[in-house]
GROMACS .gro file of C-alpha atoms in nm:
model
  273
    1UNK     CA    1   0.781  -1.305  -1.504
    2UNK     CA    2   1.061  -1.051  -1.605
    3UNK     CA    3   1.428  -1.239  -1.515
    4UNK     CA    4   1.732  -1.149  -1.471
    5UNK     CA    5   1.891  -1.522  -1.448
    6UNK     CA    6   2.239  -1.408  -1.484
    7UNK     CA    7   2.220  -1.221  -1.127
    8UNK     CA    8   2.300  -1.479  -0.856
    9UNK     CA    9   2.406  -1.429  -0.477
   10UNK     CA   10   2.710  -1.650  -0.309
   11UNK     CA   11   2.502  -1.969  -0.466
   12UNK     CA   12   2.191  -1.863  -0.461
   13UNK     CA   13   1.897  -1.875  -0.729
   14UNK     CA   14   1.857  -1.630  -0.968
   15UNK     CA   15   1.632  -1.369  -0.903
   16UNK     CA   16   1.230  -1.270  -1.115
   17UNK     CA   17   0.981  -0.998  -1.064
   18UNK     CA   18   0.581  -1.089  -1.104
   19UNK     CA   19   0.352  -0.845  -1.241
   20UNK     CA   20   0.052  -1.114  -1.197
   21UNK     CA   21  -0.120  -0.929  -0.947
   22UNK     CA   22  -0.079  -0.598  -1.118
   23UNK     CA   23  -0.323  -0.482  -1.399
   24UNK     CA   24  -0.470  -0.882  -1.423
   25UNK     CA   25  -0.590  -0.989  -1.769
   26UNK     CA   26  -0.341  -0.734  -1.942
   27UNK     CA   27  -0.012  -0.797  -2.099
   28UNK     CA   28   0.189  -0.564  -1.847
   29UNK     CA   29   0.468  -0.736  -1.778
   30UNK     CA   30   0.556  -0.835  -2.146
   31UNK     CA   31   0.525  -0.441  -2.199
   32UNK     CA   32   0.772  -0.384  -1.891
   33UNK     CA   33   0.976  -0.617  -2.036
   34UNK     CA   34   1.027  -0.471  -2.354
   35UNK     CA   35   1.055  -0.138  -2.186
   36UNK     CA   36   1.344  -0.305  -1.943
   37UNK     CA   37   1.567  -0.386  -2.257
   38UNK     CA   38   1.521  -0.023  -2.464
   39UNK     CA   39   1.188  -0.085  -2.634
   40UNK     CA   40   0.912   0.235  -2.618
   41UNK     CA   41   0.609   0.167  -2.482
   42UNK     CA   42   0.573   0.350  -2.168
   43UNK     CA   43   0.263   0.525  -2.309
   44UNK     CA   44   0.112   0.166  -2.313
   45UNK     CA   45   0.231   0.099  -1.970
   46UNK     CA   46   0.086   0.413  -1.838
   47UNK     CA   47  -0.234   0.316  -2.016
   48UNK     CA   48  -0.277  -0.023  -1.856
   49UNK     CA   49  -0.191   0.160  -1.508
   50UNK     CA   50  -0.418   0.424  -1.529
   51UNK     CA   51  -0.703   0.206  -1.555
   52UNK     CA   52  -0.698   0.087  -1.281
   53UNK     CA   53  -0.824   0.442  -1.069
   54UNK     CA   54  -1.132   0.313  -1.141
   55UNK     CA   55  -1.089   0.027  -0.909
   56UNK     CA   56  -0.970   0.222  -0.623
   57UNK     CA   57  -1.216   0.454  -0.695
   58UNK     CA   58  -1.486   0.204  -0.640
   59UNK     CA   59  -1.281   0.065  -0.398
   60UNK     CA   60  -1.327   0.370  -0.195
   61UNK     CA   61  -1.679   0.405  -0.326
   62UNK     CA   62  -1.736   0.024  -0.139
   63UNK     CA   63  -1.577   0.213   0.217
   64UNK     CA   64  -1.781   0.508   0.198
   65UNK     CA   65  -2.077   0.294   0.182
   66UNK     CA   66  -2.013   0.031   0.466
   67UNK     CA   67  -1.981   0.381   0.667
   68UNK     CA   68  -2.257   0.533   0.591
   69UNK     CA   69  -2.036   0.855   0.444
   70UNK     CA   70  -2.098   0.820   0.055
   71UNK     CA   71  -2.297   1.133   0.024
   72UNK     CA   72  -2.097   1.324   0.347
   73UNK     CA   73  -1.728   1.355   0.278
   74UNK     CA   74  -1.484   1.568   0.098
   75UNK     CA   75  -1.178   1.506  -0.109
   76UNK     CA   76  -0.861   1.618  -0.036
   77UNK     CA   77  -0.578   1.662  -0.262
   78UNK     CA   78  -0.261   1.490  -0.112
   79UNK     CA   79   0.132   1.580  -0.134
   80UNK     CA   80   0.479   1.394  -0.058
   81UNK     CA   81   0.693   1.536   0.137
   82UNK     CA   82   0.858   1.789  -0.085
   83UNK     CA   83   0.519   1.981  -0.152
   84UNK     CA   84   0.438   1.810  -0.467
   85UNK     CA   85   0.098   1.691  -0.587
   86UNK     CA   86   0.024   1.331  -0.574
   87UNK     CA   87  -0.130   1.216  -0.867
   88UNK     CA   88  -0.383   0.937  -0.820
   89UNK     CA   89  -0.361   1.014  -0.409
   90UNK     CA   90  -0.639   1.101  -0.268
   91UNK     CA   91  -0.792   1.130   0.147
   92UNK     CA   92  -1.104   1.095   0.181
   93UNK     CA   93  -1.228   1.302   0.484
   94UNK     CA   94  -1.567   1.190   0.658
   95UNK     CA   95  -1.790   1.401   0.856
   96UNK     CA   96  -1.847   1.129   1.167
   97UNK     CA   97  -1.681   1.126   1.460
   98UNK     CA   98  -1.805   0.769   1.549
   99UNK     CA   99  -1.582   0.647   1.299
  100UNK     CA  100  -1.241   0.448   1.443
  101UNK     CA  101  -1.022   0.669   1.158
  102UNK     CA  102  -0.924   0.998   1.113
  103UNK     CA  103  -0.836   0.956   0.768
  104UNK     CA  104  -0.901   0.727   0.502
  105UNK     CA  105  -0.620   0.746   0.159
  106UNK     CA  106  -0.597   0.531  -0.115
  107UNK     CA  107  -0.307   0.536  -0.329
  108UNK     CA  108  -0.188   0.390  -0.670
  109UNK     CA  109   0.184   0.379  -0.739
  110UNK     CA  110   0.376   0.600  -1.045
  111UNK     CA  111   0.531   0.460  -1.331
  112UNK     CA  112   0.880   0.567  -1.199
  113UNK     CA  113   0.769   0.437  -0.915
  114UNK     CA  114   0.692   0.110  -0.987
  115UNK     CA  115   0.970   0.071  -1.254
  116UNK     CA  116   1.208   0.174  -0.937
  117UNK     CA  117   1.090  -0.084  -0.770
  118UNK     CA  118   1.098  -0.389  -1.091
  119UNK     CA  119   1.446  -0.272  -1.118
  120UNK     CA  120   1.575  -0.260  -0.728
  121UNK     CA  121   1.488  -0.586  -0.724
  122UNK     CA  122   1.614  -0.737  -1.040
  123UNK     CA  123   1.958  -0.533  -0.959
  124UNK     CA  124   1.903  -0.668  -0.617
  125UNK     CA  125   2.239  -0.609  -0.435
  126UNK     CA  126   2.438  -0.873  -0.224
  127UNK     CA  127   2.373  -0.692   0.046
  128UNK     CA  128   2.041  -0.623  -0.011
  129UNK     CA  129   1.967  -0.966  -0.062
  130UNK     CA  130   2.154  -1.071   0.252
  131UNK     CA  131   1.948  -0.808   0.443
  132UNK     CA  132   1.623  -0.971   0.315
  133UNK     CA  133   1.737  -1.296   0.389
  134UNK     CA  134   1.855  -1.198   0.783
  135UNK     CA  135   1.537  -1.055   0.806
  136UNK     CA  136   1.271  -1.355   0.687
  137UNK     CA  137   1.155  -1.206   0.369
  138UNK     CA  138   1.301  -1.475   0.186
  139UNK     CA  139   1.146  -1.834   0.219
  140UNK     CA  140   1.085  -2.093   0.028
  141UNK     CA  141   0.743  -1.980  -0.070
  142UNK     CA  142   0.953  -1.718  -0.209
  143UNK     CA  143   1.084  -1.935  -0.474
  144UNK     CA  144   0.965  -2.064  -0.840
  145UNK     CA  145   1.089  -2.339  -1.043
  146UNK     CA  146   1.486  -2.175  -1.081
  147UNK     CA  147   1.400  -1.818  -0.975
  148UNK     CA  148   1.338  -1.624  -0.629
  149UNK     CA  149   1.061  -1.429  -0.749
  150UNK     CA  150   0.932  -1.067  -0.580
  151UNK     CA  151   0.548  -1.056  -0.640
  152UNK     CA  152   0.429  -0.683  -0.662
  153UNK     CA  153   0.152  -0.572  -0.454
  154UNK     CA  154   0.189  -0.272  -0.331
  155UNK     CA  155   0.084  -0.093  -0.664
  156UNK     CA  156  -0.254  -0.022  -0.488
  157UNK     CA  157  -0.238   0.101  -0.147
  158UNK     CA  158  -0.521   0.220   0.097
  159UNK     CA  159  -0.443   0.330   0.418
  160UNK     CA  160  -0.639   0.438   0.738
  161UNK     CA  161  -0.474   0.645   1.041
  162UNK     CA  162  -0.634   0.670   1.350
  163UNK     CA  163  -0.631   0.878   1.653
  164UNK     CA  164  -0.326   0.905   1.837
  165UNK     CA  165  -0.178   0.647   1.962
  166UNK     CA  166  -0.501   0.427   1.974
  167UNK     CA  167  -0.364   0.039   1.909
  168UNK     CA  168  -0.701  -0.033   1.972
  169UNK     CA  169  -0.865   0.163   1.703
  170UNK     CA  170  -0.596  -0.063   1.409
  171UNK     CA  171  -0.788  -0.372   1.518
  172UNK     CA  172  -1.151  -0.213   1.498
  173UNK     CA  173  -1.062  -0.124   1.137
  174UNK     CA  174  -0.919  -0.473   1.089
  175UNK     CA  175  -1.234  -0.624   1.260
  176UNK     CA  176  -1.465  -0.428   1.032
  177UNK     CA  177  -1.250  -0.444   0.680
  178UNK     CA  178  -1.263  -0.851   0.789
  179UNK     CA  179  -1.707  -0.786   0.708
  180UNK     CA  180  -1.684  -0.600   0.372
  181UNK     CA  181  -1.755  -0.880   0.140
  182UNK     CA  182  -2.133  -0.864   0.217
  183UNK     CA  183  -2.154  -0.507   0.144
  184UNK     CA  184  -1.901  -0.552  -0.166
  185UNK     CA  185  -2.161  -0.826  -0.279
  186UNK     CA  186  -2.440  -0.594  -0.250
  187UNK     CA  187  -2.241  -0.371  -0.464
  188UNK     CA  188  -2.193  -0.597  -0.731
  189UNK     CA  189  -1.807  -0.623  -0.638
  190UNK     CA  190  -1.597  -0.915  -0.489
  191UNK     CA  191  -1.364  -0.868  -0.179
  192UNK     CA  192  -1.157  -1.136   0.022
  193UNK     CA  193  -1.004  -1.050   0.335
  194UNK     CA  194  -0.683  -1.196   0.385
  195UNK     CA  195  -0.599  -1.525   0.598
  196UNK     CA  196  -0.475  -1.386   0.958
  197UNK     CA  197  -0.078  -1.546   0.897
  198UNK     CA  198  -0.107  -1.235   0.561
  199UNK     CA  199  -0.143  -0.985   0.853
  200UNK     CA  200   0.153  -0.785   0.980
  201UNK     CA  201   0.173  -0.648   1.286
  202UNK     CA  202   0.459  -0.373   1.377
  203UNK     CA  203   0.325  -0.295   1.625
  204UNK     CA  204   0.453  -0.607   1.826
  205UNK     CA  205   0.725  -0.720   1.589
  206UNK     CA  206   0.867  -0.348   1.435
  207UNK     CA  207   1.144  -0.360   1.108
  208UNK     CA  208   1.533  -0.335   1.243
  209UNK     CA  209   1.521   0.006   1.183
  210UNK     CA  210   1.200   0.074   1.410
  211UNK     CA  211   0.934   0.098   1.125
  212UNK     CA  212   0.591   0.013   1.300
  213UNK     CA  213   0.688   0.040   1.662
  214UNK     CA  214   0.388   0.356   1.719
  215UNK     CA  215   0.136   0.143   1.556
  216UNK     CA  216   0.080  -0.030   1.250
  217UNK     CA  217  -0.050  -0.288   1.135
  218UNK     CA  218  -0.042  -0.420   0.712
  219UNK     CA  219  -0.201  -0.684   0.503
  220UNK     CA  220  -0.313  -0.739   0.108
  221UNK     CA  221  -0.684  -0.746   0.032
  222UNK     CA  222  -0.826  -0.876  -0.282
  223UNK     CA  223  -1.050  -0.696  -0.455
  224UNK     CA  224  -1.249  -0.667  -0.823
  225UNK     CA  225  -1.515  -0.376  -0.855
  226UNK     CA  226  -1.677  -0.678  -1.092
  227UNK     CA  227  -1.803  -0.961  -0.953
  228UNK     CA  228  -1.656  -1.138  -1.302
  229UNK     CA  229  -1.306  -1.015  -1.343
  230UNK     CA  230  -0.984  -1.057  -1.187
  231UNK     CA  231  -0.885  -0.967  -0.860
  232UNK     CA  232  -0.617  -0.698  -0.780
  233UNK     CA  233  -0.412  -0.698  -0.423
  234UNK     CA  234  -0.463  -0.359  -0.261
  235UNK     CA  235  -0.195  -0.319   0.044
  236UNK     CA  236  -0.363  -0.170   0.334
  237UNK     CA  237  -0.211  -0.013   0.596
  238UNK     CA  238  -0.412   0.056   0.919
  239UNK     CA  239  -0.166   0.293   1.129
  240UNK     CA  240  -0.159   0.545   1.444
  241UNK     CA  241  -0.131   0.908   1.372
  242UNK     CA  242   0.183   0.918   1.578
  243UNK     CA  243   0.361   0.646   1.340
  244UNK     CA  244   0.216   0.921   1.024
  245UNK     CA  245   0.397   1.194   1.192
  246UNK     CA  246   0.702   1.045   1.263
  247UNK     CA  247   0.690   0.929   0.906
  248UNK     CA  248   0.932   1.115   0.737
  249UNK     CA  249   0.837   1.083   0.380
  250UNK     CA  250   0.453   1.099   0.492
  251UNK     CA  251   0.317   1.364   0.324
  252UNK     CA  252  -0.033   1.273   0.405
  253UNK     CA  253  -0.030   1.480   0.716
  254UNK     CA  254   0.174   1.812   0.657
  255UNK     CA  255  -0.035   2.031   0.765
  256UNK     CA  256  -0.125   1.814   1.083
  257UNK     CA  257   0.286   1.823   1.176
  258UNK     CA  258   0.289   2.229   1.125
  259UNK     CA  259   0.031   2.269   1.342
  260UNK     CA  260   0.220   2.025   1.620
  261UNK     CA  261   0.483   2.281   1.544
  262UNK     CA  262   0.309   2.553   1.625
  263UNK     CA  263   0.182   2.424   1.953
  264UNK     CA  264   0.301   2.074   2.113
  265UNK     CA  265   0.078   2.087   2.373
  266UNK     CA  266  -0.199   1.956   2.140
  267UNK     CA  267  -0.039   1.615   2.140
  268UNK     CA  268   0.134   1.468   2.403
  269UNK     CA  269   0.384   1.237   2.128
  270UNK     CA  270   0.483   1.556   1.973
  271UNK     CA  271   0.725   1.660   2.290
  272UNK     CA  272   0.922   1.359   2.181
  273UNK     CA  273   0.916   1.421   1.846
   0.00000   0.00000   0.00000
């Protein structure tokens, strides 16, 4: 774990950041942690990220599959919200209208993205750690031998929007991500769906500042495109296209908001928008 064990809060622990369920079976977080205190090897880090595309890649490769769209579907290029190309983003757009999703994206964080993050939370504010602590993200599961500890596992995202405002179509992707480890089996891969208490729903219990309320629901998956190695924690999102376009960093869906623009009537959430 990288430390910073001179950082404590009105009596509280010091606080860690675990790379364990980023890059498994590589020495990541000793390269972060030379990197943290003005050593060089950010071409090293970048290395050991990068290979992992190949496991969302297969990943996506095990979806495409279960829905019968691995030789029907097109790649799409994807952009935040300032225009500017994602690398390692991509939407996968399949040519079924049976399916419960619009749109299926997988993701896989930046280096200044992820080092943003190691750093935010070992140069966790007071407040910020009061504001995590109000809000239940700190518990006692939270907490390792002297340290609170913030396990990353976000660095691999997927996400699936679906029409609308159609709660019901989150829980028929939940219900049918919950089957994948026979076809990930049959693929030579290994996939665990997550015990139900891992699941968040937003939907019913939105963040203080309204995050979730139009439909979403999030949970970790564990996946290895290798039967043999390691797993890695993907975050999945399952989420309404209302919550996407009322997302205002979402840049999955740009063109989808110009075109509300351009006519409201298309979508009844747009007048509120």
């Amino acid at each position: 774990m990288m430390t910073n064990k001179w950082l404590t809060y009105s009596g509280k622990i010091p606080v860690a950041v675990s790379l364990a369920e980023v890059c498994p079976s590589t020495n990541l977080e000793d390269l972060f942690s030379r990197y943290l205190v003005g050593g060089n090897p950010k071409s090293e880090i970048i290395k050991c990220l990068e290979s992992e595309v190949s496991q969302m890649d297969s990943f996506a490769d095990m979806i495409l599959f279960h829905y019968g769209g691995l030789e029907s579907h097109e790649k799409v290029p994807i952009y935040d919200s300032k225009g500017k190309l994602r690398e390692n983003s991509v939407r996968y757009n399949l040519e079924n209208d049976l399916l419960p999703f619009t749109d299926f994206i997988t993701d896989i964080k930046s280096f200044d993205s992820l080092h943003g993050k190691i750093l935010s939370s070992l140069l966790m504010t007071e407040k910020a750690y009061q504001s995590r602590e109000r809000s239940g993200k700190i518990s006692s599961k939270d907490i390792s031998g002297d340290y609170l500890v913030t396990k990353v596992k976000d660095y691999l995202r997927a996400t699936f929007v679906v029409p609308d405002r159609d709660i019901k179509a989150i829980d028929r992707v939940v219900d049918d991500l919950s089957k994948l480890g026979s076809t990930a089996s049959k693929l030579g891969m290994k996939f665990i769906f997550p015990n139900s208490c891992e699941i968040k729903d937003y939907t019913q219990r939105p963040k203080q500042n309204g995050y979730g309320k139009y439909g979403v629901k999030q949970f970790p998956i564990y996946f290895s495109n290798k039967f043999n190695e390691p797993l890695r924690t993907i975050e999945v999102q399952i989420k309404t296209q209302e919550q996407a376009f009322r997302e205002k960093s979402d840049g999955y869906h740009a063109d989808f908001k110009k075109e509300l623009k351009m006519d409201p009537s298309l979508y009844e959430f747009s007048k509120a928008a």
